[in-house]
PDB file of C-alpha atoms in Angstrom:
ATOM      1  CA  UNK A  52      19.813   3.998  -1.116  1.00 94.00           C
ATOM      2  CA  UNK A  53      17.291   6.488  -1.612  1.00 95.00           C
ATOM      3  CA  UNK A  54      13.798   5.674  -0.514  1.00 97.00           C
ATOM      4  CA  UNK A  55      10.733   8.056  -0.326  1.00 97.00           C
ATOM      5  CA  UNK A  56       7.831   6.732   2.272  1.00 98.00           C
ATOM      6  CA  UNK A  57       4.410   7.585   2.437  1.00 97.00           C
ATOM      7  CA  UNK A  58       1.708   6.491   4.618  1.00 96.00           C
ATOM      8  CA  UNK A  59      -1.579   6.928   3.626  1.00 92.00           C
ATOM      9  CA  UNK A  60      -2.763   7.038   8.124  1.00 89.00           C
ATOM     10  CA  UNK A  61      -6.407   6.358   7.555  1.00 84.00           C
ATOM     11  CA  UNK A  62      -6.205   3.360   4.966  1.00 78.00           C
ATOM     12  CA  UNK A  63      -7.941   0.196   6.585  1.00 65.00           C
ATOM     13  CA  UNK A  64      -9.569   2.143   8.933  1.00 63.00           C
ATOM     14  CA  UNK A  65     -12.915   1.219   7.080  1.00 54.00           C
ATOM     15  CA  UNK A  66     -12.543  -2.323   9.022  1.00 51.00           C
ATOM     16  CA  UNK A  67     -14.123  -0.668  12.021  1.00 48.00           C
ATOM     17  CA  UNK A  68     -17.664   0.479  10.318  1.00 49.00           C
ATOM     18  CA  UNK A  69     -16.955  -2.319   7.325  1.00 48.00           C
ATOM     19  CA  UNK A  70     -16.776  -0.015   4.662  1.00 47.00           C
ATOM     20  CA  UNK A  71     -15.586  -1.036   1.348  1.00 45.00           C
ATOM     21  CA  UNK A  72     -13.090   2.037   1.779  1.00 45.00           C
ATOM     22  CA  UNK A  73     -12.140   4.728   4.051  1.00 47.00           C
ATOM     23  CA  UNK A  74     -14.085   7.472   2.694  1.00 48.00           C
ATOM     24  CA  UNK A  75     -16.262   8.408   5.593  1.00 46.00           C
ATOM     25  CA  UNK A  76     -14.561   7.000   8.505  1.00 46.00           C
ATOM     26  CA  UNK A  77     -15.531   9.856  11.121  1.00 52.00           C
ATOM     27  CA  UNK A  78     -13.319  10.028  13.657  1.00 62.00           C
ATOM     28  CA  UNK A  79      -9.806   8.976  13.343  1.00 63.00           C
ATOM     29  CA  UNK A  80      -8.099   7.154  16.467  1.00 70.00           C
ATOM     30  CA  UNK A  81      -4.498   6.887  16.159  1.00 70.00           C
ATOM     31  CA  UNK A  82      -3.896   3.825  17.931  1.00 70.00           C
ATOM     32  CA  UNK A  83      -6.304   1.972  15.557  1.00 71.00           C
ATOM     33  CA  UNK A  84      -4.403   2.903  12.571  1.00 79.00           C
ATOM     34  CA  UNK A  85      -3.555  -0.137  10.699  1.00 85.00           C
ATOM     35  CA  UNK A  86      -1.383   1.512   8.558  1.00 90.00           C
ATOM     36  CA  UNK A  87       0.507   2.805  11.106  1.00 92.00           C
ATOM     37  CA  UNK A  88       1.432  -0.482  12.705  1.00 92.00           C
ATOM     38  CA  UNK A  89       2.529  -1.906   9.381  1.00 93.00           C
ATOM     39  CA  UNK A  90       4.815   1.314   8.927  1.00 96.00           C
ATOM     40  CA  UNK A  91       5.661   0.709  12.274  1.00 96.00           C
ATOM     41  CA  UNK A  92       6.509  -2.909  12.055  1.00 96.00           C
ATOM     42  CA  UNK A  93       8.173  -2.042   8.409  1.00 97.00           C
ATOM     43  CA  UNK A  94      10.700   0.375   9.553  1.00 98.00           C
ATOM     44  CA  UNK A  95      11.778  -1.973  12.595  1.00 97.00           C
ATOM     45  CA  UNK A  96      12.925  -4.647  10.211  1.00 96.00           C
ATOM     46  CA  UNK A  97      15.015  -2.410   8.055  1.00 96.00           C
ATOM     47  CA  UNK A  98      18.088  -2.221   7.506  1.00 94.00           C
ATOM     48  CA  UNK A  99      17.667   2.226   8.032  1.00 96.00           C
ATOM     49  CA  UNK A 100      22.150   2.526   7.828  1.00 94.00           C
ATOM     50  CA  UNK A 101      21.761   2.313   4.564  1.00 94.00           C
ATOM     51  CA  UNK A 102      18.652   4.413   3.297  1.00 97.00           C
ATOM     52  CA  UNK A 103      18.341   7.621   3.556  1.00 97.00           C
ATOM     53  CA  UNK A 104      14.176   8.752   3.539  1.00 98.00           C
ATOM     54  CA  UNK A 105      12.337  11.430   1.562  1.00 97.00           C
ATOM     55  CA  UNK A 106       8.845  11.786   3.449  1.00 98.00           C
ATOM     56  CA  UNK A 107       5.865  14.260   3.646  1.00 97.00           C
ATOM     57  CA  UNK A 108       5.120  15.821   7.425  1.00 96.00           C
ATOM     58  CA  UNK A 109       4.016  14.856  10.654  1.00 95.00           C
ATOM     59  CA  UNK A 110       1.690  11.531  10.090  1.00 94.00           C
ATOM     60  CA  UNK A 111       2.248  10.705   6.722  1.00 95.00           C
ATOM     61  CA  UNK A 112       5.856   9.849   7.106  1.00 96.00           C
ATOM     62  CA  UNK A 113       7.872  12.465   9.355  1.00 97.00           C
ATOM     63  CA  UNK A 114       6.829  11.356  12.600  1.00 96.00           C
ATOM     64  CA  UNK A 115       7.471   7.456  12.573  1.00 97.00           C
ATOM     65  CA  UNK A 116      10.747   8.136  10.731  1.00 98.00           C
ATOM     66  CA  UNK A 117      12.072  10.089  13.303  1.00 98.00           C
ATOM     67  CA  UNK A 118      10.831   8.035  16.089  1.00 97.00           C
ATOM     68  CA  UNK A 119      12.925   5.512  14.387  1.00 98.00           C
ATOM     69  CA  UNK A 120      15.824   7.405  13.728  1.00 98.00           C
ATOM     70  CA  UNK A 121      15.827   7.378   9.866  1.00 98.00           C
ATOM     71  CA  UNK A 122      17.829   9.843   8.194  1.00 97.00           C
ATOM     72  CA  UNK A 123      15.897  12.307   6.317  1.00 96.00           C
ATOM     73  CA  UNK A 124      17.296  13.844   3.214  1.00 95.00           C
ATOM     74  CA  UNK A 125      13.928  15.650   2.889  1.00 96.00           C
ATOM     75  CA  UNK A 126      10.470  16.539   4.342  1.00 96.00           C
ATOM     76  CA  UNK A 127       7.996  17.772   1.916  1.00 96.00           C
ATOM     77  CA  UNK A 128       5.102  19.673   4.183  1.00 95.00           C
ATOM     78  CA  UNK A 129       1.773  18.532   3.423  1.00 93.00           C
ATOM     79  CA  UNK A 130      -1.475  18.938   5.693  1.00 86.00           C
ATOM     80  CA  UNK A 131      -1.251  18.502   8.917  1.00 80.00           C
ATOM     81  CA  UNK A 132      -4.795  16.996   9.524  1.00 76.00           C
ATOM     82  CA  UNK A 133      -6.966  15.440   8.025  1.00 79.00           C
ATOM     83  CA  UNK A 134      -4.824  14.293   5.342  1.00 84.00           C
ATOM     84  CA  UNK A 135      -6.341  14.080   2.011  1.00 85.00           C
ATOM     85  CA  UNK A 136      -5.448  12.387  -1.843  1.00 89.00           C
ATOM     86  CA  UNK A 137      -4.340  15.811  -2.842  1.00 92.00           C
ATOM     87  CA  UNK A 138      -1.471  15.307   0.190  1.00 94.00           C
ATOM     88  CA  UNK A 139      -0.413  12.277  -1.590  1.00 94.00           C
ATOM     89  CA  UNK A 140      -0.495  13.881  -4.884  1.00 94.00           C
ATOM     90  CA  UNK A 141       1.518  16.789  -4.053  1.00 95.00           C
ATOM     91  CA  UNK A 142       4.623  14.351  -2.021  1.00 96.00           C
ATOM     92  CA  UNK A 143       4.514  12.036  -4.980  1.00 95.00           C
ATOM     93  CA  UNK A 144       4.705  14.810  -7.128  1.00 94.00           C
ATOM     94  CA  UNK A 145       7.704  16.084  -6.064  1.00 94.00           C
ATOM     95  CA  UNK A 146       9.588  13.133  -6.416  1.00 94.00           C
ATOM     96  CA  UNK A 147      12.034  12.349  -8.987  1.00 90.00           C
ATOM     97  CA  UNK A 148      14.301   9.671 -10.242  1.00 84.00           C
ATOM     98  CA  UNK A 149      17.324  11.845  -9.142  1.00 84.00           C
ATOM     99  CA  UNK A 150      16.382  11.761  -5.243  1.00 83.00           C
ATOM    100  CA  UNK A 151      14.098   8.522  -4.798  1.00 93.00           C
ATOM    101  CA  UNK A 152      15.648   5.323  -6.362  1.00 94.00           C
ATOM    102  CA  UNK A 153      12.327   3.809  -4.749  1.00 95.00           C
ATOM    103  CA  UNK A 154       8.554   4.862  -3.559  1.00 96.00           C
ATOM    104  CA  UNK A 155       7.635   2.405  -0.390  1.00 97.00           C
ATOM    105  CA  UNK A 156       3.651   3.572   0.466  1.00 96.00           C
ATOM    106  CA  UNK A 157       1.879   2.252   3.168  1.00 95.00           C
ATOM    107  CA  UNK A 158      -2.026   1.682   2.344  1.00 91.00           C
ATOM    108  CA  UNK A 159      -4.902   0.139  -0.158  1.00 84.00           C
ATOM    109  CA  UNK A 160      -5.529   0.096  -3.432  1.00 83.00           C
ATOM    110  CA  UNK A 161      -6.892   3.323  -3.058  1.00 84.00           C
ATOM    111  CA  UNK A 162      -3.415   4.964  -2.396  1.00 90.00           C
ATOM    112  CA  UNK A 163      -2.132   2.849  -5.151  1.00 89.00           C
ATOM    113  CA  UNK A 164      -4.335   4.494  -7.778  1.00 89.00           C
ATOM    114  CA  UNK A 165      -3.554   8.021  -6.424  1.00 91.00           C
ATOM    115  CA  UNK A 166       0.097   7.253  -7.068  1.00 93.00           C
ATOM    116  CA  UNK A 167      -0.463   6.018 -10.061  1.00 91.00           C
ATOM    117  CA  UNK A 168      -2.009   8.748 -11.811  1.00 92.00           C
ATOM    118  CA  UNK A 169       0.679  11.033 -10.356  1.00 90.00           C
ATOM    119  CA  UNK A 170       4.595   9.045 -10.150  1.00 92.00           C
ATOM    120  CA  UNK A 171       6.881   9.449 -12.362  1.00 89.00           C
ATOM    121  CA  UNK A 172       7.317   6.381 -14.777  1.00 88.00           C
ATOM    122  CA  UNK A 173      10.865   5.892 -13.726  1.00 90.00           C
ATOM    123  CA  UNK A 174      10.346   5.393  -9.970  1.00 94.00           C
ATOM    124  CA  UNK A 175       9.613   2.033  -9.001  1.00 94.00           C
ATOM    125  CA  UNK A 176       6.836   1.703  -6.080  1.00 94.00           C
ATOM    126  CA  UNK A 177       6.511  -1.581  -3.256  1.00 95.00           C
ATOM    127  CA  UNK A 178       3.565  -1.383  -1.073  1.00 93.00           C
ATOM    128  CA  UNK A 179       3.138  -2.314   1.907  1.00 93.00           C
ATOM    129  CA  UNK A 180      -0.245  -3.941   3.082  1.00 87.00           C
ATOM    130  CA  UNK A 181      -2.460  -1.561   5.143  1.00 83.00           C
ATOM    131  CA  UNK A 182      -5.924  -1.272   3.100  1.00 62.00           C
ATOM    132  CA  UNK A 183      -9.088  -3.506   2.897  1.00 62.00           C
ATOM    133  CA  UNK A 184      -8.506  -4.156  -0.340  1.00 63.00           C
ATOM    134  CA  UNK A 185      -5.624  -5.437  -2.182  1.00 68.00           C
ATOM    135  CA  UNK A 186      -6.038  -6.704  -5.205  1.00 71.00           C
ATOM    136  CA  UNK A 187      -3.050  -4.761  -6.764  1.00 79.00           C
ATOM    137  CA  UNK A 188       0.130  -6.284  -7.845  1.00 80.00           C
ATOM    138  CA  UNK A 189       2.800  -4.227  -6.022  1.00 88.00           C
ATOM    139  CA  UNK A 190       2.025  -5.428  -2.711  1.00 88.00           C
ATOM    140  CA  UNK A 191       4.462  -7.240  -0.197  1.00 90.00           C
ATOM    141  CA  UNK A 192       3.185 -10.298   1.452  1.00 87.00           C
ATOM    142  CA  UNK A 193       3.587  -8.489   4.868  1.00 90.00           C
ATOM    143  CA  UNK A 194       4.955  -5.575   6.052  1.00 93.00           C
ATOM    144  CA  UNK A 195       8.119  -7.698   7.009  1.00 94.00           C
ATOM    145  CA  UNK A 196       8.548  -8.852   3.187  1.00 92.00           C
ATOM    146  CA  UNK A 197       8.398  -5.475   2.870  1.00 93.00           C
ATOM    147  CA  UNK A 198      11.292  -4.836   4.735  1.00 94.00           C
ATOM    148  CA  UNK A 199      13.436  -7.406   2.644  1.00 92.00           C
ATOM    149  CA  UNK A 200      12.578  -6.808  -0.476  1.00 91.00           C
ATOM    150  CA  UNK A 201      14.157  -3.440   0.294  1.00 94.00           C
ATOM    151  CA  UNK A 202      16.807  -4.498   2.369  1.00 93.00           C
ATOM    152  CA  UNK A 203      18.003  -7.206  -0.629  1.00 90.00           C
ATOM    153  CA  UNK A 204      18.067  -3.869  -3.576  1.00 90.00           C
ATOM    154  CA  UNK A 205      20.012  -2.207  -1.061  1.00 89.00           C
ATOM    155  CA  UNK A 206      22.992  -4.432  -1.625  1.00 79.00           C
ATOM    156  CA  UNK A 207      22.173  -5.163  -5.351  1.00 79.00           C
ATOM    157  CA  UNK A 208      20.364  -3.948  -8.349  1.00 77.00           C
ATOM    158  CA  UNK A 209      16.945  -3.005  -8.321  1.00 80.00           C
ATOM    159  CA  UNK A 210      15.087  -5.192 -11.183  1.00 83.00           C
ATOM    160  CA  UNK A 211      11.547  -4.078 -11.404  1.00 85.00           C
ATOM    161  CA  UNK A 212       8.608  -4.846 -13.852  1.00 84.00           C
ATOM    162  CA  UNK A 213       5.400  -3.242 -15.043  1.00 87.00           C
ATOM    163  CA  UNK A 214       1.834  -3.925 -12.579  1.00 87.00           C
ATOM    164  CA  UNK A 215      -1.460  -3.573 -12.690  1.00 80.00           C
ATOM    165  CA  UNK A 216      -2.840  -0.954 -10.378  1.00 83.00           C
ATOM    166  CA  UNK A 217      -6.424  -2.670  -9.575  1.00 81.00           C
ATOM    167  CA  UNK A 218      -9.406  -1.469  -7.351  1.00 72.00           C
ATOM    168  CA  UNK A 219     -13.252  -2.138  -7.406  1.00 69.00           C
ATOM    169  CA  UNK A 220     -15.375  -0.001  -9.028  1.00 65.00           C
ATOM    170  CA  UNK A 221     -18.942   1.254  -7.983  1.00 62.00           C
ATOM    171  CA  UNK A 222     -20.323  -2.200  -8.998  1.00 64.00           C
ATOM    172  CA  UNK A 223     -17.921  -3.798  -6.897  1.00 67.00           C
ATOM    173  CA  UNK A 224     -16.093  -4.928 -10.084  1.00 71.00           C
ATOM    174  CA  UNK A 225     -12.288  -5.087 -10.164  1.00 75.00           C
ATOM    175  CA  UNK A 226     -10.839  -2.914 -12.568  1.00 74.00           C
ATOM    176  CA  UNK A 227      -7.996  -2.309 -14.278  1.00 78.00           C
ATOM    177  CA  UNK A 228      -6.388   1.597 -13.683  1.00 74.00           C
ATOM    178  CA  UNK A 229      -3.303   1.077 -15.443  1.00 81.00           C
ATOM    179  CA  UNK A 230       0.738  -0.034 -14.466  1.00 85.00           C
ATOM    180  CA  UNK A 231       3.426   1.103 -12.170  1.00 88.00           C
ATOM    181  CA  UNK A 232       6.856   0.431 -12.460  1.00 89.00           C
ATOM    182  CA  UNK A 233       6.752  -2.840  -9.821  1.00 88.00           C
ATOM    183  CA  UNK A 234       9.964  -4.700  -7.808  1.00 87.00           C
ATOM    184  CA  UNK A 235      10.173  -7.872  -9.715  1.00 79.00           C
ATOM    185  CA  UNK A 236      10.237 -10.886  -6.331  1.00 67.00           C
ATOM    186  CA  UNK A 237       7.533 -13.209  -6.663  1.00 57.00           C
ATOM    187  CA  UNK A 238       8.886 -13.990  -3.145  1.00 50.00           C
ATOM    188  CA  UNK A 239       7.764 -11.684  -1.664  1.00 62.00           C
ATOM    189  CA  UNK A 240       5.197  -9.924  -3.741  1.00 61.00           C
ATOM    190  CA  UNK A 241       1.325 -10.941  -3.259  1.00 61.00           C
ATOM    191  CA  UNK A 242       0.867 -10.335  -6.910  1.00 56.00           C
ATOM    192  CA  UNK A 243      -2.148  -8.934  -8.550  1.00 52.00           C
ATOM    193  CA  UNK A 244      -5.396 -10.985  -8.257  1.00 50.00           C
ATOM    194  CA  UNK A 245      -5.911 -10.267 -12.047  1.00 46.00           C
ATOM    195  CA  UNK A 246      -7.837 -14.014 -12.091  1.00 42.00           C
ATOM    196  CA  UNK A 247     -11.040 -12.602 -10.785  1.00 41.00           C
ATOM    197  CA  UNK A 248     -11.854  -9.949 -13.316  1.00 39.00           C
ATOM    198  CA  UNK A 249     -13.384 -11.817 -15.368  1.00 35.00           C
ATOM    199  CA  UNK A 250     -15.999 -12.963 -13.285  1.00 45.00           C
ATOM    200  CA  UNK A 251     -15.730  -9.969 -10.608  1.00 53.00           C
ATOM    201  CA  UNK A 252     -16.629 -10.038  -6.964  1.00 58.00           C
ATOM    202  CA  UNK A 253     -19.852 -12.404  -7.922  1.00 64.00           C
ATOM    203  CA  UNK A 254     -17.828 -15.087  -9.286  1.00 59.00           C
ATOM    204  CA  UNK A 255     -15.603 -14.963  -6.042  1.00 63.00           C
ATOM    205  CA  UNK A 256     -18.809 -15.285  -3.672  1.00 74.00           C
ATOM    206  CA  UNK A 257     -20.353 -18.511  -6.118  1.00 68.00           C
ATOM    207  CA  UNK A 258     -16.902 -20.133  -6.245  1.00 60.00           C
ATOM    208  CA  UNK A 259     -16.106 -20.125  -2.124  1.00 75.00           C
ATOM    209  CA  UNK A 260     -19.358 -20.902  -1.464  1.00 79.00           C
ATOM    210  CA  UNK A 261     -20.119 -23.901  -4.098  1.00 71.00           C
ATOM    211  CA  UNK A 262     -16.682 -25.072  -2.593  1.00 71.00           C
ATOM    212  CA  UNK A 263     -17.817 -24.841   1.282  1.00 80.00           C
ATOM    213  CA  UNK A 264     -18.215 -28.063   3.686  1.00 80.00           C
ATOM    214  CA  UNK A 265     -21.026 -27.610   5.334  1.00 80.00           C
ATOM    215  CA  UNK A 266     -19.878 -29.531   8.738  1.00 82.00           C
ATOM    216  CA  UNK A 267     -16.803 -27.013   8.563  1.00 86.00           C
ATOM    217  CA  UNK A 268     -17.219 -23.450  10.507  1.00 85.00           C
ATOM    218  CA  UNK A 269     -15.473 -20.965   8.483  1.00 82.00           C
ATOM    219  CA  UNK A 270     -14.395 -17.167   9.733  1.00 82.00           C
ATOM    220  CA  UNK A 271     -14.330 -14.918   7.032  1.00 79.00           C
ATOM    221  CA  UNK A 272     -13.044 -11.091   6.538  1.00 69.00           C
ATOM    222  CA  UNK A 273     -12.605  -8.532   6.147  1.00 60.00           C
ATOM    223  CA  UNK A 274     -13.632  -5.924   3.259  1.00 61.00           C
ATOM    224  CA  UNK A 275     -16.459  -6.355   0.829  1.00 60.00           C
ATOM    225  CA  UNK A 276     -15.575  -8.919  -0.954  1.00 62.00           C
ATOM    226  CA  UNK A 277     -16.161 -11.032   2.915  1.00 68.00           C
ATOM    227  CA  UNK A 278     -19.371  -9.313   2.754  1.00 65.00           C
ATOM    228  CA  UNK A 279     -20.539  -9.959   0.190  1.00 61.00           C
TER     229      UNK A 279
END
């Protein structure tokens, strides 16, 4: 099986300064990457005999795949550091439906929009849970579920569906930013969270709250939704 993998390195890193996004993170640590760990924790539960990996350079794919022995078919270069939305557009870019029979990213909703705007219709994308905000419908449950959702097309065919690509908008409103060619596992797929966008992030905060017990401690996070 073909599979091209991107990781978008600073998605969720906005947890640290609770930002609704990454966008102005500062200073990147590796070792608090989240998305790193679920790419990490991904790759460890594949089944890797069987795929062979299209992936940009160095941190956005390259370096985990080797450190876990994947073969690579091909490495297209992108920045080194910092890595950007245009290094997501170009590797998506370059993919086709003749060398990637799936996309696996690693990151938000954020990621999910660039790809969006830039895949090809005929490549199916999963994505693997990294951001602070997931409201998409493409998502795996875990990183894990992930792993076999991938590891059951391998040995069968691949039966996808169209999904909304969602992500809040200035006024914290979920929006719709169009479809993706989705796997179709309600399994293992989170699912998009189209119920809220009617009532947006507002209707959220009312609902949980009207619905509290106030004798009950609660902890809540993370992203702006918690916030809010």
């Amino acid at each position: 099986m073909k599979v091209a993998l991107l990781i978008n390195p600073i998605a969720g890193y906005g947890f640290y300064s609770n930002l609704k996004d990454t966008i102005g993170t500062g200073n990147f640590e590796r070792e608090k990457s989240l998305s790193l760990k679920a790419a990490d924790t991904f790759l460890s539960a594949l089944d890797l005999a069987k795929i062979t990996f299209t992936v940009p350079s160095g941190i956005m794919g390259e370096d985990l795949a080797v450190e876990h022995h994947c073969s690579i078919r091909r490495t297209v270069k992108v920045s080194d550091w910092p890595t950007s939305e245009r290094d997501t557009e170009a590797f998506v870019h370059s993919l086709s439906s003749e060398d990637c029979d799936l996309l696996v990213f690693v990151g938000g909703d954020g990621t999910a929009r660039c790809i969006q705007r830039t895949i090809a219709k005929s490549i199916p994308i999963l994505g693997v849970p990294a951001g602070l905000k997931m409201y998409s419908g493409v998502y795996a449950i875990s990183p894990e579920k992930a792993a076999v959702a991938v590891n059951t097309v391998i040995s069968s065919d691949i039966v996808t569906t169209q999904m909304d690509i969602l992500d809040l908008d200035e006024n914290r409103e979920i929006v719709n930013y169009g479809t993706v060619l989705g796997l179709s596992s309600t399994m293992i797929l989170q699912g998009g969270k189209t119920e809220y966008t009617i009532q947006g992030i507002d209707g959220i905060v009312e609902y949980v709250i009207e619905n509290m017990d106030e004798n009950t401690y609660y902890v809540i996070g993370t992203g702006s939704t918690c916030k809010s």
